[in-house]
Short mmCIF file of C-alpha atoms and ligand atoms in Angstrom, two decimals:
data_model
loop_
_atom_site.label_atom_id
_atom_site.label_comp_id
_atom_site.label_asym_id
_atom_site.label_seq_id
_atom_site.Cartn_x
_atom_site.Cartn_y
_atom_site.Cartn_z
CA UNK A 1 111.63 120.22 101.08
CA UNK A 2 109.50 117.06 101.80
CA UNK A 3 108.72 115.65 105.21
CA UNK A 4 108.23 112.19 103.46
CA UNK A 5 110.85 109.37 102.63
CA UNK A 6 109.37 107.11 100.12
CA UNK A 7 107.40 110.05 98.14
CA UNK A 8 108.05 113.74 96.96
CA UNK A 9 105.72 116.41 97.00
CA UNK A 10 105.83 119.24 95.25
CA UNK A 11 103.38 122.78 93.98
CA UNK A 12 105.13 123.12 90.42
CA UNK A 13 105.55 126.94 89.83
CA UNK A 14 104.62 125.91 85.79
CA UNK A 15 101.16 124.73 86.93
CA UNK A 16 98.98 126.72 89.43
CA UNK A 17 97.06 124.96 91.99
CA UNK A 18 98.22 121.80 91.34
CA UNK A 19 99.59 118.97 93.80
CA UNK A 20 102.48 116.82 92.81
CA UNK A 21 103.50 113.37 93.95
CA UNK A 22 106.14 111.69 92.96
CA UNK A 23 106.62 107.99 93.86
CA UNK A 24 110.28 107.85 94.91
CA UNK A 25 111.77 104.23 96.02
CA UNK A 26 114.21 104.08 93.04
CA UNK A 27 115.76 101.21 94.42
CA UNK A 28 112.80 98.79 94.43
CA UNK A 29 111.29 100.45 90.95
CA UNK A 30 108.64 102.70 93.18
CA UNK A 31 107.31 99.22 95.18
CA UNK A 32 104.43 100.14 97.64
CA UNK A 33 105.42 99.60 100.86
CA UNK A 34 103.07 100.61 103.64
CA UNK A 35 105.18 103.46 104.33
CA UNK A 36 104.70 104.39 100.87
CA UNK A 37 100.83 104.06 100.82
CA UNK A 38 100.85 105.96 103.73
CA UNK A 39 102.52 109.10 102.67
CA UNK A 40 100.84 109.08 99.65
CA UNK A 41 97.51 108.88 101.37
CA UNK A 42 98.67 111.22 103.29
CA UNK A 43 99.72 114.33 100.87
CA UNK A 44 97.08 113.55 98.83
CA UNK A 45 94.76 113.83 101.52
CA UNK A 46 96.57 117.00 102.35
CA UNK A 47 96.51 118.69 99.11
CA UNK A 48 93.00 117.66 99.10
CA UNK A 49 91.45 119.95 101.93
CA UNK A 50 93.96 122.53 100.31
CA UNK A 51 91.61 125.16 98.83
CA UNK A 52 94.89 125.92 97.08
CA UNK A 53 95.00 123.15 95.40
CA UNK A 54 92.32 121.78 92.82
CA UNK A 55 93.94 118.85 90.78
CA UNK A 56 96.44 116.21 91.76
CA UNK A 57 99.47 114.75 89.61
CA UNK A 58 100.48 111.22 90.89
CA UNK A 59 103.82 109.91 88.68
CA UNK A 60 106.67 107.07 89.27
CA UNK A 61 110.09 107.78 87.21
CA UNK A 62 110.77 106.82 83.55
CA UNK A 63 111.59 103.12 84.38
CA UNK A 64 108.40 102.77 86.46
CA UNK A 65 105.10 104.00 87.65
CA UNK A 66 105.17 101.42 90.54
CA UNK A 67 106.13 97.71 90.24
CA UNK A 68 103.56 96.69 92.66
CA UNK A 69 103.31 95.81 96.11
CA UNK A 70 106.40 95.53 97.77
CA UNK A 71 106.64 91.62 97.92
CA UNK A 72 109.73 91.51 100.23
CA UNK A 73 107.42 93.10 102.64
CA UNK A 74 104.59 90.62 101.91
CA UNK A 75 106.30 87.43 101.88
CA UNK A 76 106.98 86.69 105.67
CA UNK A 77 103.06 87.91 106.38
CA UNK A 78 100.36 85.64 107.28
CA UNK A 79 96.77 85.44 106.98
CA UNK A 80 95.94 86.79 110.09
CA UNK A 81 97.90 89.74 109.93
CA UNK A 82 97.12 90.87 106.20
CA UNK A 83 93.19 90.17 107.31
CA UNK A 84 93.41 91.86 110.88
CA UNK A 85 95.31 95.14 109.36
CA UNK A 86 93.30 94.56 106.52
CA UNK A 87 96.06 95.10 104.32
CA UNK A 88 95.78 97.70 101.70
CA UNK A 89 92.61 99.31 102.83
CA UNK A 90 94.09 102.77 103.36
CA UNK A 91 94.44 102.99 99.38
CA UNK A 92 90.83 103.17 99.04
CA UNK A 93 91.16 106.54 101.23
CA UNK A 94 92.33 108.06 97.49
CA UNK A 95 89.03 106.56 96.03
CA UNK A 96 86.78 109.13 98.26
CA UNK A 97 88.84 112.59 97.67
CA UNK A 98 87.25 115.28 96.00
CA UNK A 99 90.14 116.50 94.24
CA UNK A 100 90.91 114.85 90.72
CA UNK A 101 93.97 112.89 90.67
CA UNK A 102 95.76 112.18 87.36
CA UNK A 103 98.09 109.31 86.79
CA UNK A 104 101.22 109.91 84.72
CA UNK A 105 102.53 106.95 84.09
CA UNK A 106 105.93 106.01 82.25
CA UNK A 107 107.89 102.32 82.41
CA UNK A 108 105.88 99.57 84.73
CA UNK A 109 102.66 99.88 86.02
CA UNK A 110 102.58 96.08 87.49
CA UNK A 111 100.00 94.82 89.94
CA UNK A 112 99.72 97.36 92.88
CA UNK A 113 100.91 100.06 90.40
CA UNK A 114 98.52 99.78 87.89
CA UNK A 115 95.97 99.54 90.28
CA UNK A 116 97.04 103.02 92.30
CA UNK A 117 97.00 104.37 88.49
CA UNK A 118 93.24 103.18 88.11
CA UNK A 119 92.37 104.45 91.30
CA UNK A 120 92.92 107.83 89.39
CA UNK A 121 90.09 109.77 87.31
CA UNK A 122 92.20 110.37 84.38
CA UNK A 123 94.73 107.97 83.47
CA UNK A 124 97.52 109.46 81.12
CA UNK A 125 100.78 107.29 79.58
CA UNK A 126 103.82 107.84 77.97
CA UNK A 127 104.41 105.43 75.36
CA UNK A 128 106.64 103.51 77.52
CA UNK A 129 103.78 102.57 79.82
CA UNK A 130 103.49 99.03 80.32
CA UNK A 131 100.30 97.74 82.49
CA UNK A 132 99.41 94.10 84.04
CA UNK A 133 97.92 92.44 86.96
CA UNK A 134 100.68 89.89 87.42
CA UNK A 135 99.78 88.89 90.87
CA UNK A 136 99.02 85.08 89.89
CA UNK A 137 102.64 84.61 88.96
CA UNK A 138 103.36 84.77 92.71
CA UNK A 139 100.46 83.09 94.13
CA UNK A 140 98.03 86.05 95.24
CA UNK A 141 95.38 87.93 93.31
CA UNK A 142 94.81 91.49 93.12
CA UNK A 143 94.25 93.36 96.47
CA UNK A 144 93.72 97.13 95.28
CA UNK A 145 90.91 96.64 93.07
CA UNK A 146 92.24 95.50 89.89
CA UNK A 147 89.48 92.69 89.48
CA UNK A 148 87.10 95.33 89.36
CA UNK A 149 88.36 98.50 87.95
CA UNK A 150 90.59 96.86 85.01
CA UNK A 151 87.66 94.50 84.24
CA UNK A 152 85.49 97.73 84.19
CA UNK A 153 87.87 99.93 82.27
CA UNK A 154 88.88 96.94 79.51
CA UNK A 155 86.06 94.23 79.34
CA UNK A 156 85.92 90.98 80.82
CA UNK A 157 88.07 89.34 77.73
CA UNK A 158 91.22 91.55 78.65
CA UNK A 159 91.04 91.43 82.02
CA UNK A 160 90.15 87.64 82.98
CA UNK A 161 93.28 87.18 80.23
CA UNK A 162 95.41 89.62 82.29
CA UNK A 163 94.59 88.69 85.74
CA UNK A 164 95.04 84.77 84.96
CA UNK A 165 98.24 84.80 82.72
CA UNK A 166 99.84 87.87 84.21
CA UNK A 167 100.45 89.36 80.58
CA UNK A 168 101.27 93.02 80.21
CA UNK A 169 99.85 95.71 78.17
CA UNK A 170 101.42 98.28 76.16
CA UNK A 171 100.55 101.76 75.78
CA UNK A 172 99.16 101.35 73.04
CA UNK A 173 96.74 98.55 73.70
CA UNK A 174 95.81 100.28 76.78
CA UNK A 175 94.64 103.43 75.03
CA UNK A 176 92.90 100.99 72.46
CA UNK A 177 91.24 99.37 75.05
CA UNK A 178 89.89 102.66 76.94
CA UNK A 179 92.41 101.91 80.00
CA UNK A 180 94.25 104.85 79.30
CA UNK A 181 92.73 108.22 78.18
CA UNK A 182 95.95 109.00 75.92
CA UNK A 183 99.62 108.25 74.97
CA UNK A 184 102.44 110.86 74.86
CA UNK A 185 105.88 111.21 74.24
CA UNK A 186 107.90 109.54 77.48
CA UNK A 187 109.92 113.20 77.15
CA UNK A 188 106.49 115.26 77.91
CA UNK A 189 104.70 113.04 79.73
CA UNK A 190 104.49 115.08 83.16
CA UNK A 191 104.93 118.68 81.58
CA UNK A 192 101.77 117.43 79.93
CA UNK A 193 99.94 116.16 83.11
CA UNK A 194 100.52 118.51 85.04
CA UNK A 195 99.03 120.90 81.81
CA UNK A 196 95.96 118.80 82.12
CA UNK A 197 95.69 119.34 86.03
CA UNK A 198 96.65 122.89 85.87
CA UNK A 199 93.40 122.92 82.98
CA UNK A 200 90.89 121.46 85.47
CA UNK A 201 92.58 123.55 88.95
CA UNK A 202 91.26 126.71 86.94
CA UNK A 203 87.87 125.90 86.42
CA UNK A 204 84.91 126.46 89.70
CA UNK A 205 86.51 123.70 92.31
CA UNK A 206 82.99 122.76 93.55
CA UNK A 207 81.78 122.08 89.65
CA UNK A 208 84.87 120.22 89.09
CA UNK A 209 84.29 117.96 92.16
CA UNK A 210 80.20 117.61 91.06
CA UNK A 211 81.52 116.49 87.40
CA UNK A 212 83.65 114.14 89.06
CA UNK A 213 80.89 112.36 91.18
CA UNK A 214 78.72 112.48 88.68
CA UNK A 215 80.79 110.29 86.67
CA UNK A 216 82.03 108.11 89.02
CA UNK A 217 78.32 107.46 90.02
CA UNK A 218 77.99 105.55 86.53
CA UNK A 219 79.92 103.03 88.45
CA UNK A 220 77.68 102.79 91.16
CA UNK A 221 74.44 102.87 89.64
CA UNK A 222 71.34 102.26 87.33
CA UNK A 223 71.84 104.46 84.33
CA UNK A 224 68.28 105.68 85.14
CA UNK A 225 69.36 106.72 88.47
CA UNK A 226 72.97 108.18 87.12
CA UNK A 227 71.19 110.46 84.75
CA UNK A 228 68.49 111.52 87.46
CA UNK A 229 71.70 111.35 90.21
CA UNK A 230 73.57 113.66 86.76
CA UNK A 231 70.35 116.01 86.63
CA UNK A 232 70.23 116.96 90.17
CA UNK A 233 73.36 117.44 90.46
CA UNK A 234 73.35 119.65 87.26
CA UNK A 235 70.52 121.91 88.69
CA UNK A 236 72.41 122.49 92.16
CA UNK A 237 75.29 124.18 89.83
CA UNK A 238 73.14 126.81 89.84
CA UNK A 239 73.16 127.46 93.40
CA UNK A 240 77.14 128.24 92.82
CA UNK A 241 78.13 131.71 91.79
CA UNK A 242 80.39 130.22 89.76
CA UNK A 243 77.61 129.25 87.37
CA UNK A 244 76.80 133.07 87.48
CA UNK A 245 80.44 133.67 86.53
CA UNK A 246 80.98 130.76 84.10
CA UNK A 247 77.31 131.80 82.41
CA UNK A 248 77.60 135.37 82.93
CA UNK A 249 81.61 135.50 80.95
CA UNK A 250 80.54 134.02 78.05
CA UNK A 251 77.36 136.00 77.18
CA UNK A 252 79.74 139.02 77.80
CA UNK A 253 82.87 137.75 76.09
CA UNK A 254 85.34 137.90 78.33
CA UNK A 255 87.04 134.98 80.58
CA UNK A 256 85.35 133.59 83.28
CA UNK A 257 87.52 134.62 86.73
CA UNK A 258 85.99 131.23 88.86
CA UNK A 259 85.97 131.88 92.83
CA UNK A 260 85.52 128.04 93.51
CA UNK A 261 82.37 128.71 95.59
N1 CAA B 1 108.34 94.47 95.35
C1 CAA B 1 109.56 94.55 95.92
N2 CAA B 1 110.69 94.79 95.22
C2 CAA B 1 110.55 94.93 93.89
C3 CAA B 1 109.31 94.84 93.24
C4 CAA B 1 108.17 94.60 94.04
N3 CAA B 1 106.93 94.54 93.52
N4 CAA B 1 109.49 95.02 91.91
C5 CAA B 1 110.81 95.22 91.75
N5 CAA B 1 111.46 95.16 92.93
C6 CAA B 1 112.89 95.31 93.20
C7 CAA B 1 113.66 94.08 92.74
O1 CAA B 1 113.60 93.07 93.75
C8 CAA B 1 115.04 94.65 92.57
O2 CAA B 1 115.64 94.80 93.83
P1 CAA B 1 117.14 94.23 94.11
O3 CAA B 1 118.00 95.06 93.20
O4 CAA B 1 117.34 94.50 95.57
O5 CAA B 1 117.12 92.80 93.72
C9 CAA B 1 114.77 96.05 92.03
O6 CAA B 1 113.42 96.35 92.38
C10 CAA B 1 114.88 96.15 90.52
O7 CAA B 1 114.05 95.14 89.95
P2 CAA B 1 114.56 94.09 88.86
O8 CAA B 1 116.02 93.82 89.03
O9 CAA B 1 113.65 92.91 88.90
O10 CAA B 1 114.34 94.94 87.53
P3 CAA B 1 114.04 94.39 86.06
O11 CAA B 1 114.14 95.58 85.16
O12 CAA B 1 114.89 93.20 85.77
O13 CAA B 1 112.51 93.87 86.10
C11 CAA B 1 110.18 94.05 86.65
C12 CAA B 1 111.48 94.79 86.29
C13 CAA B 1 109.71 93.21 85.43
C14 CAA B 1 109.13 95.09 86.99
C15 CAA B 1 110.42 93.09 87.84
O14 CAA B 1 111.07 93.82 88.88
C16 CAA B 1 109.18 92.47 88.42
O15 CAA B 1 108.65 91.52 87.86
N6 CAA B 1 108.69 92.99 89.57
C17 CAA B 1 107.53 92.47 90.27
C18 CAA B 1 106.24 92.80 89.54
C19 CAA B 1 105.07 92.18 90.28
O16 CAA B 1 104.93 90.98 90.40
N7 CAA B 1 104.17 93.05 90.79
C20 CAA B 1 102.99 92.62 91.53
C21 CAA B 1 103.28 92.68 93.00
S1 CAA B 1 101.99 91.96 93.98
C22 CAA B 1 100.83 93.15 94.08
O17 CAA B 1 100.97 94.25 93.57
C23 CAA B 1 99.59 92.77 94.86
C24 CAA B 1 98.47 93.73 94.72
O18 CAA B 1 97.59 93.60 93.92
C25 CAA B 1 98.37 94.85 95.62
#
C-alpha cells in the first residue's frame, strides 16, 4: 500500500488520526540513506497538512530504531559535495511541523538514529533501546543535531562523554537522564505509542500545536520571554471554539467533542 521503498506508512485502524512510519531497510538495521530521509520527510510532511491526521508515530523494528547514517553512502563523499548539498539539512524539515511526532524506539538508536528520535517531541523506549552518538569512532561528528539536542536533553557531563567516547546508553539510563520520557515492555512498545498519539490526535489540533510551540520555545528563549511567549499564546486559546468546547464540557459534565478549529 506504500508508494515508498525505504519506509512504510500506515493510518492504524486501532488509533484514530494518527500517522505511522515505519523505518524499513532491514538489511542495513534502518540506516538513513538520503532516500530514506527523503520519504520520511516526505510522509511526515504529508500527514502533516492532513487535517486527518493530528499525531505522528515514527518507529524502526525490534533490532533497531536506526543505526545511523548510512556510512556506505558517506564514505566515497567529499567535502564539497556534503557542504554544497548540505548534507542532512532536509531532516531539519521534521523540526518545523506542527504535528507532534513520537519516537518509538526498540534495539539501536546510534548516531543519525538517535538523533531523528530527538528530533521528536516525545521520545518513548522499549527497554531494549540502546542510544549513542558514536560518530567519533569513524572520524565525523554529529550532523543531525546531536551536539545540541542530546547535550540539552542529558547535561553537558553525558553528552561531551557520549559524543567523545562513542559509549551507548541504555534504556534505562536514558529515562534517568530525562532523554527518554518512559520505558516499556519491547512487546508493547508501539501498541503503546501509537495509544499516546491516538491521546493527543483527540484533543483541539490547533491547542495541541500551540502547547507544542510553546514548549519548544523554552529552547529558543529567555525564560522571561517563554513565559510572556507561554501567556500570549495561552490567551489566543480563547479565540478557538475549542476552548468554548473544552471549557464549556467540563462545567456541564459531559466529554468535550473538539472540532480542531
Ligand atoms: N550505515 C550503513 N550500514 C549499516 C549501518 C550504517 N550506519 N549500521 C549497520 N549497517 C549494516 C552493516 O554494514 C551490515 O550490513 P552487511 O550485512 O551488508 O555487512 C548490517 O547493517 C547489519 O549490521 P551488523 O552486521 O554490523 O550488525 P551487528 O548486530 O553486528 O551490529 C551495530 C549492530 C552495533 C549497530 C553496528 O551495525 C554498528 O556499529 N553500526 C554503525 C553505527 C554507527 O556508527 N552509527 C553512526 C553513523 S554516522 C552518523 O549517523 C552521522 C550523523 O550524525 C548523521
Amino acid at each position: 500500500m506504500s508508494e515508498y521503498e525505504t519506509i512504510l506508512v500506515d493510518r492504524p485502524e486501532s488509533a484514530p488520526r494518527v500517522g505511522l512510519i515505519t523505518l524499513h531497510r532491514p538489511k542495513a538495521l534502518n540506516a538513513l540513506n538520503r532516500q530514506l530521509m527523503l520519504e520520511v520527510v516526505e510522509a511526515a510532511t504529508a500527514f502533516d497538512r492532513d487535517p486527518e491526521i493530528g499525531a505522528i508515530v515514527i518507529t524502526g523494528s525490534e533490532r533497531a530504531f536506526a543505526a545511523g547514517a548510512d556510512i556506505k553512502e558517506m564514505q566515497p563523499q567529499g567535502f564539497p559535495q556534503v557542504y554544497v548539498d548540505d548534507l542532512f539539512r532536509d531532516w531539519d524539515r521534521l523540526a518545523d511541523l506542527r504535528t507532534p511526532l513520537i519516537a518509538a524506539v526498540a534495539g539501536h538508536a546510534l548516531g543519525g538514529g538517535c538523533e531523528l528520535a530527538m528530533l521528536c517531541d516525545i521520545l518513548l523506549a522499549a527497554d531494549t533501546a540502546s542510544f549513542g552518538q558514536p560518530e567519533i569512532r569513524l572520524g565525523v561528528i554529529p550532523g543531525i543535531g546531536g551536539s545540541q539536542r542530546l547535550t540539552r536533553a542529558v547535561g553537558k557531563a553525558k553528552a561531551m562523554e557520549m559524543c567523545l567516547t562513542g559509549r551507548t546508553m541504555k534504556a534505562e539510563e536514558a529515562e534517568r537522564s530525562g532523554l527518554v520520557s518512559r520505558i516499556i515492555p519491547a512487546a508493547e512498545l508501539l501498541d503503546e505509542a501509537l495509544k499516546v498519539a491516538a491521546t493527543i490526535a483527540g484533543f483541539s489540533a490547533p491547542i495541541v500545536a500551540m502547547a507544542k510551540e510553546a514548549v519548544n520555545r523554552s529552547y529558543e528563549s529567555t525564560l522571561a520571554e517563554g513565559i510572556r511567549f507561554e501567556r500570549r499564546l495561552f490567551h489566543s486559546t480563547f479565540a478557538t471554539a475549542d476552548q468554548k468546547e473544552g471549557m464549556g464540557a467540563f462545567v456541564e459534565k459531559r466529554t468535550p467533542a473538539f472540532g480542531h478549529h
